[in-house]
Coordinates of C-alpha atoms and ligand atoms in Angstrom, one line a residue:
M1 CA -15.5 -9.0 4.9
E2 CA -15.6 -12.6 3.6
V3 CA -12.3 -14.3 4.1
S4 CA -11.6 -17.4 2.0
A5 CA -8.6 -20.0 2.7
A6 CA -5.6 -20.1 0.5
P7 CA -3.4 -23.3 0.9
L8 CA -0.3 -22.4 3.0
A9 CA 1.2 -25.4 1.5
A10 CA 1.3 -23.5 -1.8
L11 CA 3.0 -20.7 -0.1
A12 CA 5.5 -23.2 1.3
A13 CA 6.0 -24.6 -2.0
E14 CA 7.6 -21.1 -3.2
L15 CA 10.0 -21.2 -0.3
D16 CA 13.1 -22.9 0.2
E17 CA 13.2 -25.8 2.5
V18 CA 14.4 -24.2 5.6
A19 CA 11.7 -21.4 5.1
A20 CA 9.1 -23.7 4.3
R21 CA 9.7 -26.1 7.3
R22 CA 9.5 -22.8 9.5
L23 CA 6.2 -21.9 8.1
T24 CA 4.9 -25.4 8.5
A25 CA 6.0 -25.3 12.3
G26 CA 4.7 -22.0 12.8
A27 CA 1.2 -22.8 11.6
E28 CA 1.2 -25.6 14.0
R29 CA 2.1 -23.2 17.0
A30 CA -0.5 -20.7 15.9
R31 CA -3.3 -23.6 15.7
R32 CA -2.1 -24.6 19.2
L33 CA -2.2 -21.0 20.8
L34 CA -5.4 -19.9 19.2
A35 CA -7.6 -23.0 19.8
G36 CA -11.1 -21.8 20.8
R37 CA -10.0 -18.1 19.9
T38 CA -10.8 -15.8 17.2
V39 CA -8.5 -13.2 15.7
W40 CA -10.4 -10.1 14.5
N41 CA -8.9 -7.4 12.4
V42 CA -10.8 -4.4 12.0
S43 CA -9.8 -1.8 9.3
A44 CA -11.4 1.6 7.9
A45 CA -11.5 0.5 4.3
E46 CA -11.5 -2.5 2.0
G47 CA -8.6 -0.9 -0.1
G48 CA -5.2 0.4 -0.1
G49 CA -2.1 -1.0 1.4
V50 CA -4.1 -2.5 4.5
G51 CA -7.0 -4.2 2.3
E52 CA -4.1 -5.7 0.2
L53 CA -2.2 -7.2 3.5
L54 CA -5.4 -8.5 5.0
R55 CA -6.7 -10.0 1.8
T56 CA -3.6 -11.7 1.2
M57 CA -2.7 -12.8 4.9
L58 CA -5.9 -13.8 6.3
P59 CA -6.7 -16.7 3.8
Y60 CA -3.2 -18.2 4.8
A61 CA -4.2 -18.0 8.6
R62 CA -7.5 -19.6 7.9
D63 CA -6.0 -22.4 5.8
G64 CA -3.5 -22.9 9.0
G65 CA -6.5 -23.4 11.4
V66 CA -7.0 -20.0 12.9
D67 CA -10.3 -18.6 13.1
A68 CA -9.2 -15.3 11.4
R69 CA -11.8 -12.6 10.4
W70 CA -12.2 -9.1 9.1
L71 CA -14.4 -6.4 10.0
V72 CA -14.7 -2.8 8.2
L73 CA -15.9 0.1 10.3
D74 CA -19.1 1.8 9.6
G75 CA -19.0 5.4 9.8
D76 CA -20.2 8.9 8.1
A77 CA -18.5 11.3 5.8
E78 CA -17.4 13.3 8.9
F79 CA -15.9 10.5 10.5
F80 CA -13.7 9.6 7.5
R81 CA -12.8 13.3 7.1
I82 CA -11.2 13.1 10.7
A83 CA -9.8 9.6 9.9
A84 CA -8.2 11.2 6.7
R85 CA -6.8 14.4 8.5
L86 CA -5.2 11.8 11.4
H87 CA -3.7 9.7 8.4
A88 CA -2.2 13.0 6.9
V89 CA -1.0 14.3 10.2
M90 CA 0.7 11.1 11.1
H91 CA 2.5 11.7 7.6
A92 CA 3.7 15.1 8.7
D93 CA 1.4 16.5 6.3
P94 CA -1.1 19.2 7.2
G95 CA -3.8 17.6 5.3
D96 CA -7.0 19.5 4.9
G97 CA -5.5 21.9 7.6
G98 CA -8.9 21.0 9.7
E99 CA -9.1 20.9 13.5
L100 CA -8.5 17.8 15.7
G101 CA -9.8 19.2 18.9
P102 CA -12.7 18.1 21.4
E103 CA -15.5 18.3 18.6
E104 CA -13.7 16.1 16.3
M105 CA -12.8 13.8 19.5
A106 CA -16.5 13.4 20.3
H107 CA -17.7 12.7 16.7
Y108 CA -14.8 10.0 16.4
D109 CA -15.6 8.4 19.8
R110 CA -19.5 8.7 18.8
V111 CA -18.8 6.6 15.7
L112 CA -16.6 4.2 17.0
G113 CA -18.9 3.7 20.2
A114 CA -21.6 2.6 17.7
N115 CA -19.2 0.2 16.0
L116 CA -18.0 -1.2 19.4
E117 CA -21.9 -1.9 20.1
E118 CA -21.6 -4.2 17.0
V119 CA -18.2 -5.8 17.6
R120 CA -18.8 -6.4 21.1
E121 CA -21.7 -8.9 20.3
S122 CA -19.2 -11.0 18.6
V123 CA -15.8 -10.7 20.3
A124 CA -15.1 -12.8 23.3
S125 CA -13.0 -12.5 26.1
G126 CA -9.6 -14.0 25.2
D127 CA -10.0 -13.4 21.5
V128 CA -7.1 -11.4 19.7
V129 CA -8.3 -7.9 17.9
L130 CA -6.1 -6.2 15.6
L131 CA -7.0 -2.7 14.8
H132 CA -5.6 -1.2 11.9
D133 CA -4.6 2.6 11.7
P134 CA -5.8 5.7 13.3
A135 CA -9.3 5.2 12.4
T136 CA -9.8 2.2 14.6
A137 CA -7.6 3.1 17.3
G138 CA -10.6 4.3 19.5
L139 CA -12.1 0.8 19.8
A140 CA -9.1 -0.2 22.1
P141 CA -10.1 0.7 25.4
G142 CA -13.7 -0.8 24.8
L143 CA -12.6 -4.0 23.5
H144 CA -9.7 -4.2 26.2
R145 CA -12.6 -3.9 28.7
R146 CA -14.5 -6.8 27.1
G147 CA -11.2 -9.1 27.9
A148 CA -10.0 -9.1 24.3
R149 CA -6.1 -8.9 23.7
V150 CA -5.9 -5.7 21.7
V151 CA -3.1 -4.8 19.3
W152 CA -3.2 -1.6 17.3
R153 CA -1.4 -1.7 14.2
C154 CA -0.4 1.4 12.8
H155 CA 0.6 1.4 9.2
V156 CA 1.6 5.0 8.7
G157 CA 4.1 7.1 10.6
T158 CA 7.1 9.6 9.7
D159 CA 10.7 9.9 10.5
A160 CA 10.0 13.8 11.0
P161 CA 11.5 14.9 14.2
D162 CA 9.3 14.9 17.4
G163 CA 6.8 17.5 17.6
I164 CA 5.6 17.1 14.1
L165 CA 3.0 14.5 14.8
D166 CA 1.9 15.9 18.5
R167 CA -1.7 16.7 17.3
A168 CA -2.2 13.4 15.9
W169 CA -0.8 11.8 19.0
A170 CA -2.6 14.0 21.5
F171 CA -5.8 12.7 19.8
L172 CA -4.7 9.1 19.8
E173 CA -2.7 8.7 23.0
P174 CA -5.9 8.0 25.2
A175 CA -7.1 5.1 23.1
V176 CA -3.4 3.7 22.2
A177 CA -2.4 3.6 25.6
Q178 CA -5.0 0.8 26.3
A179 CA -3.6 -1.4 23.8
D180 CA -1.8 -4.5 24.8
R181 CA 0.7 -4.1 21.9
V182 CA 1.5 -1.5 19.4
V183 CA 2.9 -2.8 16.0
L184 CA 4.5 -0.3 13.7
S185 CA 6.1 -0.5 10.2
R186 CA 9.4 1.2 11.3
P187 CA 11.1 1.6 14.7
T188 CA 11.4 5.4 14.2
Y189 CA 7.5 5.5 13.9
R190 CA 7.2 4.9 17.9
P191 CA 5.9 8.0 19.7
G192 CA 7.7 9.0 22.9
F193 CA 4.7 8.1 25.2
L194 CA 5.1 4.4 24.2
E195 CA 7.7 2.3 26.0
A196 CA 9.8 0.4 23.7
E197 CA 8.6 -3.0 25.4
A198 CA 5.0 -2.2 24.2
V199 CA 5.9 -1.8 20.5
R200 CA 6.8 -4.3 17.8
V201 CA 8.2 -3.6 14.4
I202 CA 6.7 -5.7 12.1
A203 CA 7.2 -4.7 8.2
P204 CA 4.2 -5.5 5.8
S205 CA 4.7 -8.1 2.9
V206 CA 3.4 -9.2 -0.6
D207 CA 1.8 -12.8 -1.4
P208 CA 3.8 -14.1 -4.2
L209 CA 0.8 -16.0 -5.4
S210 CA -1.9 -13.4 -5.3
P211 CA -3.3 -12.0 -8.5
K212 CA -1.2 -9.0 -7.8
N213 CA 2.1 -10.8 -7.5
R214 CA 1.7 -14.3 -9.3
R215 CA 3.7 -15.3 -12.4
L216 CA 2.2 -13.9 -15.5
E217 CA 3.6 -15.0 -19.1
P218 CA 4.5 -12.2 -21.5
A219 CA 1.6 -13.2 -23.6
E220 CA -0.7 -12.8 -20.7
V221 CA 0.6 -9.3 -19.7
A222 CA 0.2 -8.2 -23.2
R223 CA -3.2 -9.5 -23.5
L224 CA -4.5 -8.0 -20.2
L225 CA -3.0 -4.7 -21.1
T226 CA -4.3 -4.5 -24.8
D227 CA -7.8 -5.8 -23.8
A228 CA -7.9 -3.0 -21.1
G229 CA -6.8 -0.3 -23.7
L230 CA -3.7 0.4 -21.4
A231 CA -0.8 -0.7 -23.7
G232 CA 0.2 -2.2 -26.8
G233 CA -2.7 0.1 -28.8
A234 CA -2.0 1.9 -31.8
S235 CA -2.4 5.3 -30.7
A236 CA 0.2 7.6 -32.3
P237 CA 2.1 10.4 -30.2
G238 CA -0.1 13.4 -29.9
T239 CA -3.4 12.0 -29.7
A240 CA -5.6 10.2 -27.0
G241 CA -7.1 6.9 -27.5
D242 CA -10.0 7.9 -29.2
G243 CA -7.8 10.5 -31.3
A244 CA -8.9 13.5 -29.4
D245 CA -6.7 15.2 -27.0
R246 CA -9.0 15.1 -24.0
P247 CA -9.6 12.6 -21.5
A248 CA -11.7 9.5 -22.7
E249 CA -14.2 7.5 -21.2
P250 CA -14.0 3.7 -22.3
A251 CA -16.8 1.4 -21.5
D252 CA -15.7 0.2 -18.4
G253 CA -16.2 3.6 -16.9
A254 CA -12.7 3.9 -15.8
M255 CA -11.4 7.5 -17.3
R256 CA -8.3 7.5 -19.4
A257 CA -6.2 10.4 -20.8
G258 CA -3.8 9.9 -23.4
G259 CA -5.0 6.3 -24.6
S260 CA -3.0 3.4 -24.8
V261 CA 0.9 3.3 -24.7
P262 CA 1.8 2.4 -28.2
A263 CA 3.1 -1.3 -28.7
G264 CA 6.9 -1.0 -28.6
A265 CA 7.2 2.1 -26.5
R266 CA 9.1 1.8 -23.1
T267 CA 6.9 2.5 -20.0
V268 CA 7.7 4.6 -17.1
L269 CA 5.0 3.7 -14.5
Q270 CA 3.5 4.8 -11.2
V271 CA 0.7 2.9 -9.8
S272 CA -0.7 4.6 -6.8
R273 CA -4.0 5.6 -4.9
W274 CA -5.2 9.4 -6.0
D275 CA -3.7 10.7 -2.7
R276 CA -1.7 14.0 -2.7
L277 CA 1.1 12.4 -0.9
K278 CA 1.9 10.0 -3.8
D279 CA 2.5 12.9 -5.9
M280 CA 1.4 11.8 -9.2
S281 CA 1.1 15.1 -10.5
G282 CA 4.8 15.8 -9.5
L283 CA 6.0 12.9 -11.7
L284 CA 3.9 14.1 -14.6
I285 CA 5.5 17.7 -14.2
A286 CA 9.0 15.9 -13.9
F287 CA 8.6 13.8 -17.0
A288 CA 7.4 17.3 -18.9
E289 CA 10.3 19.2 -17.5
G290 CA 12.8 16.5 -18.0
F291 CA 11.3 15.4 -21.4
E292 CA 14.3 16.3 -23.6
E293 CA 16.5 13.9 -21.6
L294 CA 14.6 10.9 -22.2
P295 CA 14.7 8.8 -25.2
E296 CA 11.7 9.1 -27.8
D297 CA 10.4 5.7 -27.2
V298 CA 9.7 6.5 -23.6
H299 CA 6.1 7.2 -22.3
L300 CA 4.8 7.9 -18.9
L301 CA 1.7 6.0 -17.5
L302 CA 0.1 7.1 -14.1
A303 CA -2.2 4.6 -13.2
G304 CA -4.7 4.5 -10.0
A305 CA -7.9 2.9 -9.3
A306 CA -11.2 4.4 -10.3
V307 CA -12.2 7.2 -8.0
A308 CA -15.2 6.0 -5.8
P309 CA -18.2 8.4 -6.2
H310 CA -17.9 9.9 -2.4
D311 CA -14.0 10.1 -2.5
S312 CA -13.8 13.9 -3.3
A313 CA -10.3 14.0 -1.8
A314 CA -9.1 11.4 -4.7
A315 CA -11.3 13.2 -7.3
E316 CA -9.6 16.5 -6.4
V317 CA -6.0 14.6 -7.0
L318 CA -7.0 13.3 -10.1
D319 CA -8.6 16.4 -11.4
G320 CA -5.3 18.1 -10.7
C321 CA -3.2 15.7 -12.9
L322 CA -5.9 15.9 -15.7
E323 CA -5.6 19.7 -15.6
I324 CA -1.4 19.4 -15.8
W325 CA -2.0 16.7 -18.7
Q326 CA -4.4 19.0 -20.8
G327 CA -1.7 21.9 -20.4
L328 CA 1.0 19.8 -21.7
E329 CA 2.8 20.7 -24.9
P330 CA 1.0 18.2 -27.5
E331 CA 4.4 16.4 -28.0
V332 CA 4.8 15.8 -24.3
R333 CA 0.9 15.0 -23.8
G334 CA 1.2 12.4 -26.7
R335 CA 3.7 10.5 -24.4
A336 CA 2.0 10.9 -21.3
H337 CA -0.9 8.7 -20.1
V338 CA -3.4 8.9 -17.2
A339 CA -5.4 5.9 -16.5
C340 CA -8.1 5.1 -13.8
L341 CA -8.3 1.2 -13.6
P342 CA -11.7 -0.5 -13.5
T343 CA -12.4 -1.8 -9.8
A344 CA -15.7 -3.7 -10.3
D345 CA -13.9 -6.8 -10.4
R346 CA -10.9 -7.0 -7.8
D347 CA -8.9 -9.8 -9.2
H348 CA -9.1 -8.2 -12.5
N349 CA -8.0 -4.7 -11.2
A350 CA -5.0 -6.6 -9.1
L351 CA -4.0 -8.6 -12.5
L352 CA -4.1 -5.3 -14.4
V353 CA -1.6 -3.8 -11.6
N354 CA 0.5 -7.1 -11.9
A355 CA 0.7 -6.7 -15.7
L356 CA 1.4 -3.1 -15.5
Q357 CA 4.3 -3.5 -13.1
R358 CA 5.7 -6.5 -15.2
H359 CA 5.6 -4.4 -18.5
A360 CA 7.1 -1.3 -17.3
A361 CA 10.4 -0.6 -18.2
V362 CA 11.1 1.4 -15.0
V363 CA 8.7 1.5 -12.0
V364 CA 8.6 4.9 -10.1
Q365 CA 7.3 5.8 -6.9
K366 CA 7.6 9.5 -6.2
S367 CA 6.0 9.4 -2.7
L368 CA 6.4 12.7 -0.6
A369 CA 5.5 10.5 2.5
E370 CA 5.0 6.6 2.7
G371 CA 4.4 4.5 5.6
F372 CA 5.7 1.4 3.7
G373 CA 5.0 1.4 0.0
L374 CA 3.6 -1.7 -0.9
T375 CA 3.7 -0.7 -4.6
V376 CA 7.5 -0.5 -4.4
T377 CA 7.4 -4.1 -3.0
E378 CA 5.2 -5.3 -5.6
A379 CA 7.7 -3.8 -8.5
L380 CA 10.8 -5.1 -6.6
W381 CA 9.2 -8.8 -6.4
K382 CA 8.6 -8.3 -10.1
G383 CA 12.2 -7.7 -10.7
R384 CA 11.6 -4.3 -12.3
P385 CA 14.1 -1.4 -12.0
V386 CA 12.7 1.1 -9.4
V387 CA 13.1 4.7 -8.8
A388 CA 11.8 5.8 -5.6
T389 CA 11.9 8.7 -3.2
A390 CA 13.7 8.1 0.3
V391 CA 10.8 8.3 2.6
G392 CA 9.3 6.2 5.0
G393 CA 9.5 2.5 4.8
I394 CA 10.9 2.8 0.8
Q395 CA 14.1 3.3 2.7
D396 CA 13.9 -0.3 4.5
Q397 CA 13.1 -1.8 0.8
I398 CA 15.6 -0.1 -1.4
T399 CA 19.3 0.2 -1.0
D400 CA 20.5 2.8 -3.4
G401 CA 22.4 1.7 -6.1
T402 CA 21.9 -2.3 -5.2
N403 CA 18.4 -2.9 -5.6
G404 CA 16.9 0.3 -7.0
L405 CA 17.5 4.0 -6.8
L406 CA 16.8 6.2 -4.2
V407 CA 16.0 10.3 -4.5
P408 CA 17.1 11.7 -1.2
D409 CA 14.6 14.7 -1.6
P410 CA 11.2 13.9 -2.3
T411 CA 10.3 17.0 -4.0
D412 CA 13.5 16.8 -6.5
L413 CA 12.1 16.6 -9.8
H414 CA 15.1 16.6 -11.8
G415 CA 16.7 13.8 -9.5
V416 CA 13.8 11.5 -10.4
I417 CA 14.3 12.0 -14.1
T418 CA 17.9 11.6 -14.0
C419 CA 17.7 8.2 -12.3
V420 CA 15.0 7.2 -14.8
A421 CA 17.0 8.3 -17.7
R422 CA 20.0 6.4 -16.3
L423 CA 18.2 3.2 -15.9
L424 CA 16.7 3.5 -19.5
A425 CA 20.4 4.0 -20.9
E426 CA 21.9 1.4 -18.9
P427 CA 19.9 -1.8 -19.4
A428 CA 22.5 -4.1 -18.0
F429 CA 22.9 -2.1 -14.9
A430 CA 18.9 -1.9 -14.6
E431 CA 18.8 -5.7 -15.0
R432 CA 21.2 -6.3 -12.2
L433 CA 19.2 -3.7 -9.7
G434 CA 16.0 -6.0 -10.9
E435 CA 17.6 -9.2 -9.7
A436 CA 18.8 -7.9 -6.6
A437 CA 15.3 -6.4 -6.1
H438 CA 13.6 -9.7 -6.5
D439 CA 16.1 -11.5 -4.2
R440 CA 15.5 -8.9 -1.5
V441 CA 11.8 -9.4 -1.3
R442 CA 12.2 -13.0 -1.2
R443 CA 14.3 -12.8 1.6
E444 CA 12.6 -10.0 3.6
F445 CA 9.1 -9.2 2.5
L446 CA 7.0 -12.3 1.6
S447 CA 3.9 -13.3 3.7
D448 CA 5.8 -16.2 5.4
R449 CA 8.0 -13.9 7.4
H450 CA 5.0 -11.6 8.4
L451 CA 2.8 -14.8 9.4
L452 CA 5.6 -15.9 11.6
Q453 CA 5.9 -12.6 13.3
Y454 CA 2.4 -12.4 14.1
V455 CA 2.8 -16.0 15.6
D456 CA 5.5 -14.7 18.0
L457 CA 3.2 -11.7 18.9
V458 CA 0.1 -13.9 19.5
D459 CA 2.6 -16.2 21.8
E460 CA 3.8 -13.2 23.9
L461 CA 0.2 -12.0 24.2
L462 CA -1.5 -15.2 25.5
Ligands
LIG501 N1 -3.6 -0.5 -5.9 C1 -4.6 -1.5 -6.5 N2 -5.1 -1.0 -7.4 C2 -4.9 0.2 -8.0 C3 -4.0 1.2 -7.4 C4 -3.4 0.7 -6.1 O1 -4.7 -2.6 -6.2 O2 -5.5 0.6 -8.9 C5 -3.0 -1.5 -4.7 C6 -1.2 -1.3 -4.8 O3 -1.1 -2.5 -5.8 C7 -0.9 -1.8 -3.5 C8 -2.0 -0.8 -2.6 O4 -3.1 -0.6 -3.4 O5 -1.2 -3.1 -3.0 C9 -1.4 0.4 -2.0 O6 -0.6 0.2 -1.0 P1 0.7 1.1 -0.4 O7 1.5 0.7 0.7 O8 1.6 1.4 -1.6 O9 -0.2 2.7 -0.2 P2 -1.4 2.9 0.6 O10 -2.3 3.1 -0.5 O11 -1.6 1.9 1.6 O12 -1.2 4.3 1.0

């Protein structure tokens, strides 16, 4: 993947003086430590939270004088099925229920073996390699033998009691044990076989200057959403964008059901990948069941990236949502919207997410499991009142009642709607939460903190 450079000075200009000085000193230290070495990042995909992190962090590293690079795995459908299964089990979800036995292991090793052949050509002894998520872990032994310093950064995990993840850990342990360090998003994600000394906890971050998070004036928000047919339209309750009560397919190929959120309506938003664990359909059902508790100007918008042709799991989740949408009472359906965002232009997609989050009256993240939950960080950064389930890393971002509201049981539909209704009814409270949310992200979850933790990690590895 091509990595451009983004000016560290611009990031520093967003920070207070002390943090800015620390960032500049950190860049100098990184340059010194990594002179003559390359930092490789390997991921399974370009999108999702990991893609978002690499796309925002690596350009700063490059501007700081570090030769940071990004490789994306090459694999067949079966490999990515196994990777998705591992990912699901790491979230204590049975996923597709398939095996993770010797046959799957052999296939996983075969595909990663082929990738290793390619990578080995470029990676030099003494380089640093960051392997992201379960799909890439199997590269650790080969790269270690090559003389690279290998870090496995796992972005997924669960607080579920020991034993639930055994199936995934049994699969990954031989490879993970060969990494020089393991980086996790939460301390509770550490498996029993790893000593605490081998593990570092580093939470993800958002880049305040990226298209996803940069400031947008209200007029720009309105223009982006109107042009994309997402909000500000004239569609009346009970109709879809083109007047029909079935999903419409606009010219950009991104599907939409329920048309545009009308001008003047307040939007309750969830932006996520079409992944079962994000529980978009649960939120749609919660909205329908709690419909009477919500004011009449409130609309629900579920938005996710357009589904790639080979992504049958995402297509299944989206179809499930659309089926529920079509079965809703007309009155409810008229105030519920399901949108796939165009992805052909990545920056435009990010700007749309940015605009949607800024436009929302309340942002919801009703995940059943979550490694960290960057969509939550993004909404908090924009000063939005957020309602989220108390799962995984969301708990590290939201203190209930202080900078957002947490729903303890992720399956509690009524609990979600009660919180949403409260924020809509108490704008002063919602605003207070939003302000605290923005401050919390500024203090804990911006790129500078994340970059400096990487410098410390590299320092102890070299
Ligand atoms: N995202 C996006 N476009 C979309 C839907 C999602 O850019 O149409 C982004 C979202 O803004 C966030 C990332 O994908 O930056 C998802 O990260 P998160 O940690 O929330 O979940 P993951 O997808 O990694 O499970």
